[in-house]
PDB file of C-alpha atoms in Angstrom:
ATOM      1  CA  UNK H 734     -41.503 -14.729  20.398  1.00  0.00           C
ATOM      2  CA  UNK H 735     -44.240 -15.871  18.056  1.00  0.00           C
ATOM      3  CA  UNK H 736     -45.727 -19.273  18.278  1.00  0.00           C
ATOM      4  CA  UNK H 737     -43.991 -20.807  15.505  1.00  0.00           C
ATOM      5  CA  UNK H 738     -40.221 -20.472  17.254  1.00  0.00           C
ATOM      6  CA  UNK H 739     -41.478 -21.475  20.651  1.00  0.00           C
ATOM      7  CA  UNK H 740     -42.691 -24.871  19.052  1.00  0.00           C
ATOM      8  CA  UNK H 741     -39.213 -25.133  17.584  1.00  0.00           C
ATOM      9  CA  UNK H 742     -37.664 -24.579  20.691  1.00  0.00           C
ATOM     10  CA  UNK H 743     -40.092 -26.641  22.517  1.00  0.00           C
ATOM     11  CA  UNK H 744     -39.357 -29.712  19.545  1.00  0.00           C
ATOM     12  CA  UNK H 745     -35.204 -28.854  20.300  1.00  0.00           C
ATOM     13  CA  UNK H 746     -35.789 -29.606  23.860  1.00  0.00           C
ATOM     14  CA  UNK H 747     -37.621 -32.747  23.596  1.00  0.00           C
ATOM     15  CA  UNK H 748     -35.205 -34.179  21.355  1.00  0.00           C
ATOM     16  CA  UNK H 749     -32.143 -32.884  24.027  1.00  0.00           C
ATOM     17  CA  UNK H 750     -33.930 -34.377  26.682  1.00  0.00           C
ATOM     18  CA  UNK H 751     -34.124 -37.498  24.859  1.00  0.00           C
ATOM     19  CA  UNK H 752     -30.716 -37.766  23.465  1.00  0.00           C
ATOM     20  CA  UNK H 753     -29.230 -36.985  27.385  1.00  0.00           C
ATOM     21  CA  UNK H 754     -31.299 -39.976  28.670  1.00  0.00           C
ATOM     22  CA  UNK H 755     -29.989 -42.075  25.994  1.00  0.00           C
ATOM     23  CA  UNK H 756     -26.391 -41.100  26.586  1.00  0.00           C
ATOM     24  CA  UNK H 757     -26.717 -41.140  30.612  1.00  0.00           C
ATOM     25  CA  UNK H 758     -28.271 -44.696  30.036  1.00  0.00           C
ATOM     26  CA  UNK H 759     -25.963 -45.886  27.954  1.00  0.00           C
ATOM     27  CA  UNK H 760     -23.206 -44.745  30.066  1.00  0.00           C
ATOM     28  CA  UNK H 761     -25.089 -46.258  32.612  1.00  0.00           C
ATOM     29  CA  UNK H 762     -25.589 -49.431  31.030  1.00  0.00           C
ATOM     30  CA  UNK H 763     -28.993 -49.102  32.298  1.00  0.00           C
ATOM     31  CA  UNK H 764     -32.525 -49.915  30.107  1.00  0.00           C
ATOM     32  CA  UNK H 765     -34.737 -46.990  28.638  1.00  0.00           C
ATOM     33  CA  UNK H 766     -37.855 -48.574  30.685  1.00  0.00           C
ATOM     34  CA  UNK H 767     -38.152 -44.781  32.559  1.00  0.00           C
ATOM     35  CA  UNK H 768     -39.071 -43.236  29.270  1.00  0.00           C
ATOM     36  CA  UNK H 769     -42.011 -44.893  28.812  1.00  0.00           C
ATOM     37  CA  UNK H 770     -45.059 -43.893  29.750  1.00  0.00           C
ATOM     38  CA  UNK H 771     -47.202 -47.562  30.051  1.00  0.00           C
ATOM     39  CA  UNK H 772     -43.878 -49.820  30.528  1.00  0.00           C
ATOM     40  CA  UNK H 773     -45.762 -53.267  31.313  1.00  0.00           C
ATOM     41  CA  UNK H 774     -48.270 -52.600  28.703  1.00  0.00           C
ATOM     42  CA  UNK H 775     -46.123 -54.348  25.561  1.00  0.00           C
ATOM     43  CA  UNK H 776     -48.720 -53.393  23.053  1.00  0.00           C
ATOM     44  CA  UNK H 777     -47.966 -49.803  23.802  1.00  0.00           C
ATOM     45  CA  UNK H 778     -43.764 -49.324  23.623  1.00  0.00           C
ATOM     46  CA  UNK H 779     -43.100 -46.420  22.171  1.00  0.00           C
ATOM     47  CA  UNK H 780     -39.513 -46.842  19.824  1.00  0.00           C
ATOM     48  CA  UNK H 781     -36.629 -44.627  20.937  1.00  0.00           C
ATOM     49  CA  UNK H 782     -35.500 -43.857  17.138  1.00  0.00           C
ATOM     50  CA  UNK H 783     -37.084 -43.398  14.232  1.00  0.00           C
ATOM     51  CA  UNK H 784     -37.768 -46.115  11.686  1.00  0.00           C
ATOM     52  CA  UNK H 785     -35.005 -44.908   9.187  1.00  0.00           C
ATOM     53  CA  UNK H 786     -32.150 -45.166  11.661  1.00  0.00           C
ATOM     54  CA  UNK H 787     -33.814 -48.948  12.351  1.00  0.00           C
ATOM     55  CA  UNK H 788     -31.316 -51.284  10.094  1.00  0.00           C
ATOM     56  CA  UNK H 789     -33.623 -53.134   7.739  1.00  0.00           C
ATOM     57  CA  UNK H 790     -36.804 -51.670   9.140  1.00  0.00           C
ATOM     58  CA  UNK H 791     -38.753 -52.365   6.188  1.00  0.00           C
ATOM     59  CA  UNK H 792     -37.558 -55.778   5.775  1.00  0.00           C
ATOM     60  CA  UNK H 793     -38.068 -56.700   9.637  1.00  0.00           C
ATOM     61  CA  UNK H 794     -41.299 -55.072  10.087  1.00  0.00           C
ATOM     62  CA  UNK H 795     -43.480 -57.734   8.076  1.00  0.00           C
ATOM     63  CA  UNK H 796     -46.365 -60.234   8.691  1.00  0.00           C
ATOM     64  CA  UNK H 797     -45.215 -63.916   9.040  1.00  0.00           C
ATOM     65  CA  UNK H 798     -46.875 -65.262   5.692  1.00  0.00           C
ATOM     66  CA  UNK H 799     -49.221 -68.122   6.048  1.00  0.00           C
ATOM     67  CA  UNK H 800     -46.926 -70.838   4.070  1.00  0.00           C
ATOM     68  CA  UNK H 801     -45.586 -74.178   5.483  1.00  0.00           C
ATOM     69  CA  UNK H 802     -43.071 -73.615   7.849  1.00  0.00           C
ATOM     70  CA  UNK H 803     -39.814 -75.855   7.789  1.00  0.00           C
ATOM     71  CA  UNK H 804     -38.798 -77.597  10.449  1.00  0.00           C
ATOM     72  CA  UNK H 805     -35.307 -76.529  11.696  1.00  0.00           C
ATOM     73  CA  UNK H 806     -33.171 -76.478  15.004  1.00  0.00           C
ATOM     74  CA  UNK H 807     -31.168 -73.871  16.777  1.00  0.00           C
ATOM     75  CA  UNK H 808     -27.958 -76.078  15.478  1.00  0.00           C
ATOM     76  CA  UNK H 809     -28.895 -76.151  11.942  1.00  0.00           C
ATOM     77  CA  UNK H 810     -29.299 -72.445  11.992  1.00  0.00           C
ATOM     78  CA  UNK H 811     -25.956 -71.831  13.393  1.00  0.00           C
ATOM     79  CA  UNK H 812     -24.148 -73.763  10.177  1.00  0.00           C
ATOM     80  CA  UNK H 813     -25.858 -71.131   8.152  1.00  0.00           C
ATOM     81  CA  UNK H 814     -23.723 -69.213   5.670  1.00  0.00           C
ATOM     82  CA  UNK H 815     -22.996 -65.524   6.449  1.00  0.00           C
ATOM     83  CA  UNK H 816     -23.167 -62.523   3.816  1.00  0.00           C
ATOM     84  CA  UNK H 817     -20.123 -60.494   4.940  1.00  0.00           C
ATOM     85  CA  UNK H 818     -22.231 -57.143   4.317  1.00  0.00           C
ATOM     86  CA  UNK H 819     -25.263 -56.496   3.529  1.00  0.00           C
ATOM     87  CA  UNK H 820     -26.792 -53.250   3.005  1.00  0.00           C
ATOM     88  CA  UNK H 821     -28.928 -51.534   5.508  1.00  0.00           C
ATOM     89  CA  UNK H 822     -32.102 -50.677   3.096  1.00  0.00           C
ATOM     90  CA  UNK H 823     -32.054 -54.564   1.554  1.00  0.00           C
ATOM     91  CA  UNK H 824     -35.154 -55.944   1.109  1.00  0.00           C
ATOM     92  CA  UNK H 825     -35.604 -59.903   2.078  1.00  0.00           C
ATOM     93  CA  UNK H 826     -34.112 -62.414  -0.326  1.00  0.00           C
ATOM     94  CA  UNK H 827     -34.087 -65.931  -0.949  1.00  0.00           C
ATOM     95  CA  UNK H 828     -34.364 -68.020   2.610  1.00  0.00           C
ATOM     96  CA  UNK H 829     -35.298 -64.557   4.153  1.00  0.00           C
ATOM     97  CA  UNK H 830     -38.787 -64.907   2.615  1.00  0.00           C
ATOM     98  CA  UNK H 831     -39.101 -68.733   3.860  1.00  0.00           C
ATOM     99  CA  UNK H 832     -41.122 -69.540   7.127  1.00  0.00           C
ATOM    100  CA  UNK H 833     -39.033 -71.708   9.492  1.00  0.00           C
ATOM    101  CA  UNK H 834     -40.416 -73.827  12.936  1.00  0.00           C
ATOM    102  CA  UNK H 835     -37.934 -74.473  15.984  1.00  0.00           C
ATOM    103  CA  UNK H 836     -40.409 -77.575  18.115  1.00  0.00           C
ATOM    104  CA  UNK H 837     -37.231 -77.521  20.520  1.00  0.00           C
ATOM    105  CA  UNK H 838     -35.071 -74.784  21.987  1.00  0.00           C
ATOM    106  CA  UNK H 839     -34.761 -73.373  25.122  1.00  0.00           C
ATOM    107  CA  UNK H 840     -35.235 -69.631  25.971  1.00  0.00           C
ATOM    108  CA  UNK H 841     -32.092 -68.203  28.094  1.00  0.00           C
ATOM    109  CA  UNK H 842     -32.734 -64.286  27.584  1.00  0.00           C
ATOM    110  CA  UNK H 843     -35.726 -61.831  27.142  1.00  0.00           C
ATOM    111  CA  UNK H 844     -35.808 -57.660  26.949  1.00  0.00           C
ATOM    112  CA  UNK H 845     -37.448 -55.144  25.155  1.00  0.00           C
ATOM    113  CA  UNK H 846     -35.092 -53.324  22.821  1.00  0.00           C
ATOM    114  CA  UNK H 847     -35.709 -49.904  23.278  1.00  0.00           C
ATOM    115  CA  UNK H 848     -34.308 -48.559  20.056  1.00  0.00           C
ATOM    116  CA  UNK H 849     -37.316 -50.070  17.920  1.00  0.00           C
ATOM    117  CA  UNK H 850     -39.412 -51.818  20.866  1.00  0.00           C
ATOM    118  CA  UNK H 851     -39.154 -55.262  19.157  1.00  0.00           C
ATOM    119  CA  UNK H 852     -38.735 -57.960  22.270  1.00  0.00           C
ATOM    120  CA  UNK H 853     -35.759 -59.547  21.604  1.00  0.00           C
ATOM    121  CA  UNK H 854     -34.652 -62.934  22.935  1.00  0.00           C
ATOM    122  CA  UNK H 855     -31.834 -64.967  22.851  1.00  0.00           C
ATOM    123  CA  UNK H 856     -32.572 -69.224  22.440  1.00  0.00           C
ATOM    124  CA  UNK H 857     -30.247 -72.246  21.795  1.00  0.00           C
ATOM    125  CA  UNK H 858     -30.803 -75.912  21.365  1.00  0.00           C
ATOM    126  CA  UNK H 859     -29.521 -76.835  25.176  1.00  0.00           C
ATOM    127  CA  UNK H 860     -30.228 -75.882  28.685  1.00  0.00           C
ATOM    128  CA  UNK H 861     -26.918 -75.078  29.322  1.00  0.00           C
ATOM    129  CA  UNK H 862     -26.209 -71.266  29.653  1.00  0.00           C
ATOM    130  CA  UNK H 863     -22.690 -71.883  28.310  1.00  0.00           C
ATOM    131  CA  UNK H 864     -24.731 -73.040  24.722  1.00  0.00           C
ATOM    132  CA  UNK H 865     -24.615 -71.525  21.927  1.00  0.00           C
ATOM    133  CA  UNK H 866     -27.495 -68.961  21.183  1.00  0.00           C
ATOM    134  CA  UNK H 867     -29.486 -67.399  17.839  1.00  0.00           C
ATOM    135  CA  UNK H 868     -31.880 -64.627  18.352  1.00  0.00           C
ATOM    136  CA  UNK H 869     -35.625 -64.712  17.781  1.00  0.00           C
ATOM    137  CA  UNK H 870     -37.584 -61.048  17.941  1.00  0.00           C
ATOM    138  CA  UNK H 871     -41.070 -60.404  17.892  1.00  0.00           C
ATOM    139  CA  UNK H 872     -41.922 -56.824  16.370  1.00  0.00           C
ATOM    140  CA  UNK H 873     -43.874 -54.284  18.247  1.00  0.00           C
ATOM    141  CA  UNK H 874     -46.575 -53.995  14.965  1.00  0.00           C
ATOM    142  CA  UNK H 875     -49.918 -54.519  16.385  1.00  0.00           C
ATOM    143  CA  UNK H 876     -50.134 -58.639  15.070  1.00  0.00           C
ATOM    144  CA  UNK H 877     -47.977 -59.476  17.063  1.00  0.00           C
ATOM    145  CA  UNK H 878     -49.477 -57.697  20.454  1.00  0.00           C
ATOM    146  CA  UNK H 879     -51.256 -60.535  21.235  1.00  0.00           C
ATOM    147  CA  UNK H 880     -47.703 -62.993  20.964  1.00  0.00           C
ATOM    148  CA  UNK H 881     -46.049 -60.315  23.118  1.00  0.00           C
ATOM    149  CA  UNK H 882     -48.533 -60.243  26.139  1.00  0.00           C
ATOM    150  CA  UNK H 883     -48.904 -63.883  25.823  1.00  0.00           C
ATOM    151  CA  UNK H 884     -45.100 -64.632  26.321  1.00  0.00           C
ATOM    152  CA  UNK H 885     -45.066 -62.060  28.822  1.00  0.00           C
ATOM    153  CA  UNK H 886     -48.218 -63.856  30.821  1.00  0.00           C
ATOM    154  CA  UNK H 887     -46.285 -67.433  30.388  1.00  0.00           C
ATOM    155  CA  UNK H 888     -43.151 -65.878  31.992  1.00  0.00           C
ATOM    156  CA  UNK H 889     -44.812 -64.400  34.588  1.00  0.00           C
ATOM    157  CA  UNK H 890     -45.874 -67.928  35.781  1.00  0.00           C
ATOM    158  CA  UNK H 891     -42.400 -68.752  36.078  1.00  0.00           C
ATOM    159  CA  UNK H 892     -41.714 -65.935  38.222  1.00  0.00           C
ATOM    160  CA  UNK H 893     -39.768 -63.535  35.674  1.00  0.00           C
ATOM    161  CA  UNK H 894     -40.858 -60.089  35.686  1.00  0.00           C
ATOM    162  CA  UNK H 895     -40.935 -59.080  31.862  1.00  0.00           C
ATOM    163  CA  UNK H 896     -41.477 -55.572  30.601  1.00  0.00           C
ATOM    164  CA  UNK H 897     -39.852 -52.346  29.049  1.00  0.00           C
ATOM    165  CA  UNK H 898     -38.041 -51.805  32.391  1.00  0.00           C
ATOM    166  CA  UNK H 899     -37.688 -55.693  33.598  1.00  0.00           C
ATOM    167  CA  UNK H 900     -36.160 -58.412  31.434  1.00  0.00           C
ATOM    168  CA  UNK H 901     -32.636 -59.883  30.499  1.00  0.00           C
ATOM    169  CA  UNK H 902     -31.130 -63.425  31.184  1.00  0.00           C
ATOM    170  CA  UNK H 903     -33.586 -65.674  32.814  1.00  0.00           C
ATOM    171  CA  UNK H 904     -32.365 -67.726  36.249  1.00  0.00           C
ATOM    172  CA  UNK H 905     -32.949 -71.099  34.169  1.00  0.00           C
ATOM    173  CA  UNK H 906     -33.518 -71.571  30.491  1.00  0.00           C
ATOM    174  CA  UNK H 907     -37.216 -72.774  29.642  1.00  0.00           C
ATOM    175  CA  UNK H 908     -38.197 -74.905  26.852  1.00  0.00           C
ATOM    176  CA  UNK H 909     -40.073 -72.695  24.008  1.00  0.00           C
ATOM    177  CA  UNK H 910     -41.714 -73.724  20.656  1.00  0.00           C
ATOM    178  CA  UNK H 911     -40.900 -70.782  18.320  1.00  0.00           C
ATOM    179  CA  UNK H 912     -42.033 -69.808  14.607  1.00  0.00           C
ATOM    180  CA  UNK H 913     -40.885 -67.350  12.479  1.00  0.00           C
ATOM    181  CA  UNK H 914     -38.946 -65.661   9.330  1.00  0.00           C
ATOM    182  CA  UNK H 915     -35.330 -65.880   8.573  1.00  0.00           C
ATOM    183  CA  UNK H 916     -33.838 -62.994   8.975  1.00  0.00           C
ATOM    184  CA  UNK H 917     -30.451 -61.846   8.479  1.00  0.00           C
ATOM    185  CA  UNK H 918     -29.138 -59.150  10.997  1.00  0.00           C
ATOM    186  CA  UNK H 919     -25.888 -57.490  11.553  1.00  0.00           C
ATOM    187  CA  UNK H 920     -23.366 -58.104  14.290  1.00  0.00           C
ATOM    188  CA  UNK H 921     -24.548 -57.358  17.694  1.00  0.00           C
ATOM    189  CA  UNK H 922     -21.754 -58.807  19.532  1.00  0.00           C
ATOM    190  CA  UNK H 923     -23.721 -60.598  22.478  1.00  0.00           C
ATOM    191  CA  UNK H 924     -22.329 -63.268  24.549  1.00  0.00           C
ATOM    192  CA  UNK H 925     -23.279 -66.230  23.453  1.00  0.00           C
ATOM    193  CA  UNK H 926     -25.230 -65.520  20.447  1.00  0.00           C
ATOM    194  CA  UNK H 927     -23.314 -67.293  17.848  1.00  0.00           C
ATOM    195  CA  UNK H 928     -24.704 -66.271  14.426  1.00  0.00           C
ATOM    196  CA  UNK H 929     -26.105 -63.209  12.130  1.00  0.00           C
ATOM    197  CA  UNK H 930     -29.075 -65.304  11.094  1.00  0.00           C
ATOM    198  CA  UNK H 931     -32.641 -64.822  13.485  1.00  0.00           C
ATOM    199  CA  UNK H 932     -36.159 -65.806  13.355  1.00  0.00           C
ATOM    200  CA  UNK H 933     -37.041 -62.019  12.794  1.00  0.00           C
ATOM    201  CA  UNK H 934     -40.254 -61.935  12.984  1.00  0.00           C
ATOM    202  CA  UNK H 935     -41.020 -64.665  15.009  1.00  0.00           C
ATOM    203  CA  UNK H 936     -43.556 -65.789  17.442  1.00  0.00           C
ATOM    204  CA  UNK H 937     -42.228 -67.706  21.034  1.00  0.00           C
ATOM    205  CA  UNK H 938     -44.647 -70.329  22.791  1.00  0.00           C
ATOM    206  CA  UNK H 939     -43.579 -71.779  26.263  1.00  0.00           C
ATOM    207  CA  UNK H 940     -43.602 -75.346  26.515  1.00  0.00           C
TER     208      UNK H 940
END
């Protein structure tokens, strides 16, 4: 067998492997923490796909500009308008390229999305876990390490264990401060979350 087919082989069984612990966690419903190699270090996720299969990669995966950032709430946000589609390669447009500041909303859910690594959390304007919910994500791209592992640290205060194996709907909902980009995302179909629109990037600061 010369070298070249045994790498191909070796490249076909890395990708099997991965695609069978996808599929037996998704059956599962458990998280992909196993399959990384550093799980609490945030700065170091590794994404399960690749950034083409990521919908709006390009357009999510951008510095926060340094621009005056409007002052909005969780409510406002969810009277938004909707597009009914929009494509998966579209750049930002219009309010998308606008910096926006929530001073008051309350953090009910935090994980690490696998898929792309981005830490994804679910806010809304009230304490109350029957509330309505947007979702804020902070990207894995090195700027934002420092926002990860400090929202990480601030949990950890408050007793939540938050990683790329440990995360999900906190006991309590805790008041945040959070800045960020609008964003418009496609449907995820999550609980509570009650809108397309995100703060995508955005950075989350515990009261």
């Amino acid at each position: 067998m010369s070298p070249r087919v045994k790498r191909l082989e070796q490249i076909c069984l890395t990708w099997f492997t991965i695609l069978l612990a996808l599929a037996i966690a998704s059956c599962s419903g458990q998280d992909y923490g196993f399959l990384q190699p550093t799980p609490k270090d945030l700065c170091k996720c590794l994404p399960i796909e690749p950034d083409i299969a990521d919908y709006r990669h390009l357009a999510k995966h951008v510095p926060i500009p340094n621009i005056a950032a409007q002052e909005v709430s969780v409510e406002m946000i969810l009277t938004w308008s909707q597009d009914p589609v929009i494509p998966p390669d579209a750049p930002r447009t219009g309010r998308e390229n606008e910096v926006f500041h929530i001073a008051n909303a309350y953090l009910q859910n935090a994980s690490v999305n696998a898929l792309d690594c981005d830490v994804s959390m679910e806010v809304s304007h009230a304490a109350d876990k029957s509330a309505s919910r947007m979702i804020v994500e902070t990207p894995v791209d090195s700027e934002y390490c420092a926002a990860r592992q400090n929202l990480q640290a601030q949990l950890k205060q408050h007793g939540f264990v938050f990683d790329s194996q440990h995360g999900g709907e906190l006991p309590r909902a805790l008041p945040v401060d959070v800045v960020g980009m609008a964003f418009e995302d496609f449907e995820h179909d999550r609980g509570h979350v009650a809108t397309l629109w995100e703060l995508h990037p955005a950075i989350v600061t515990l009261h």
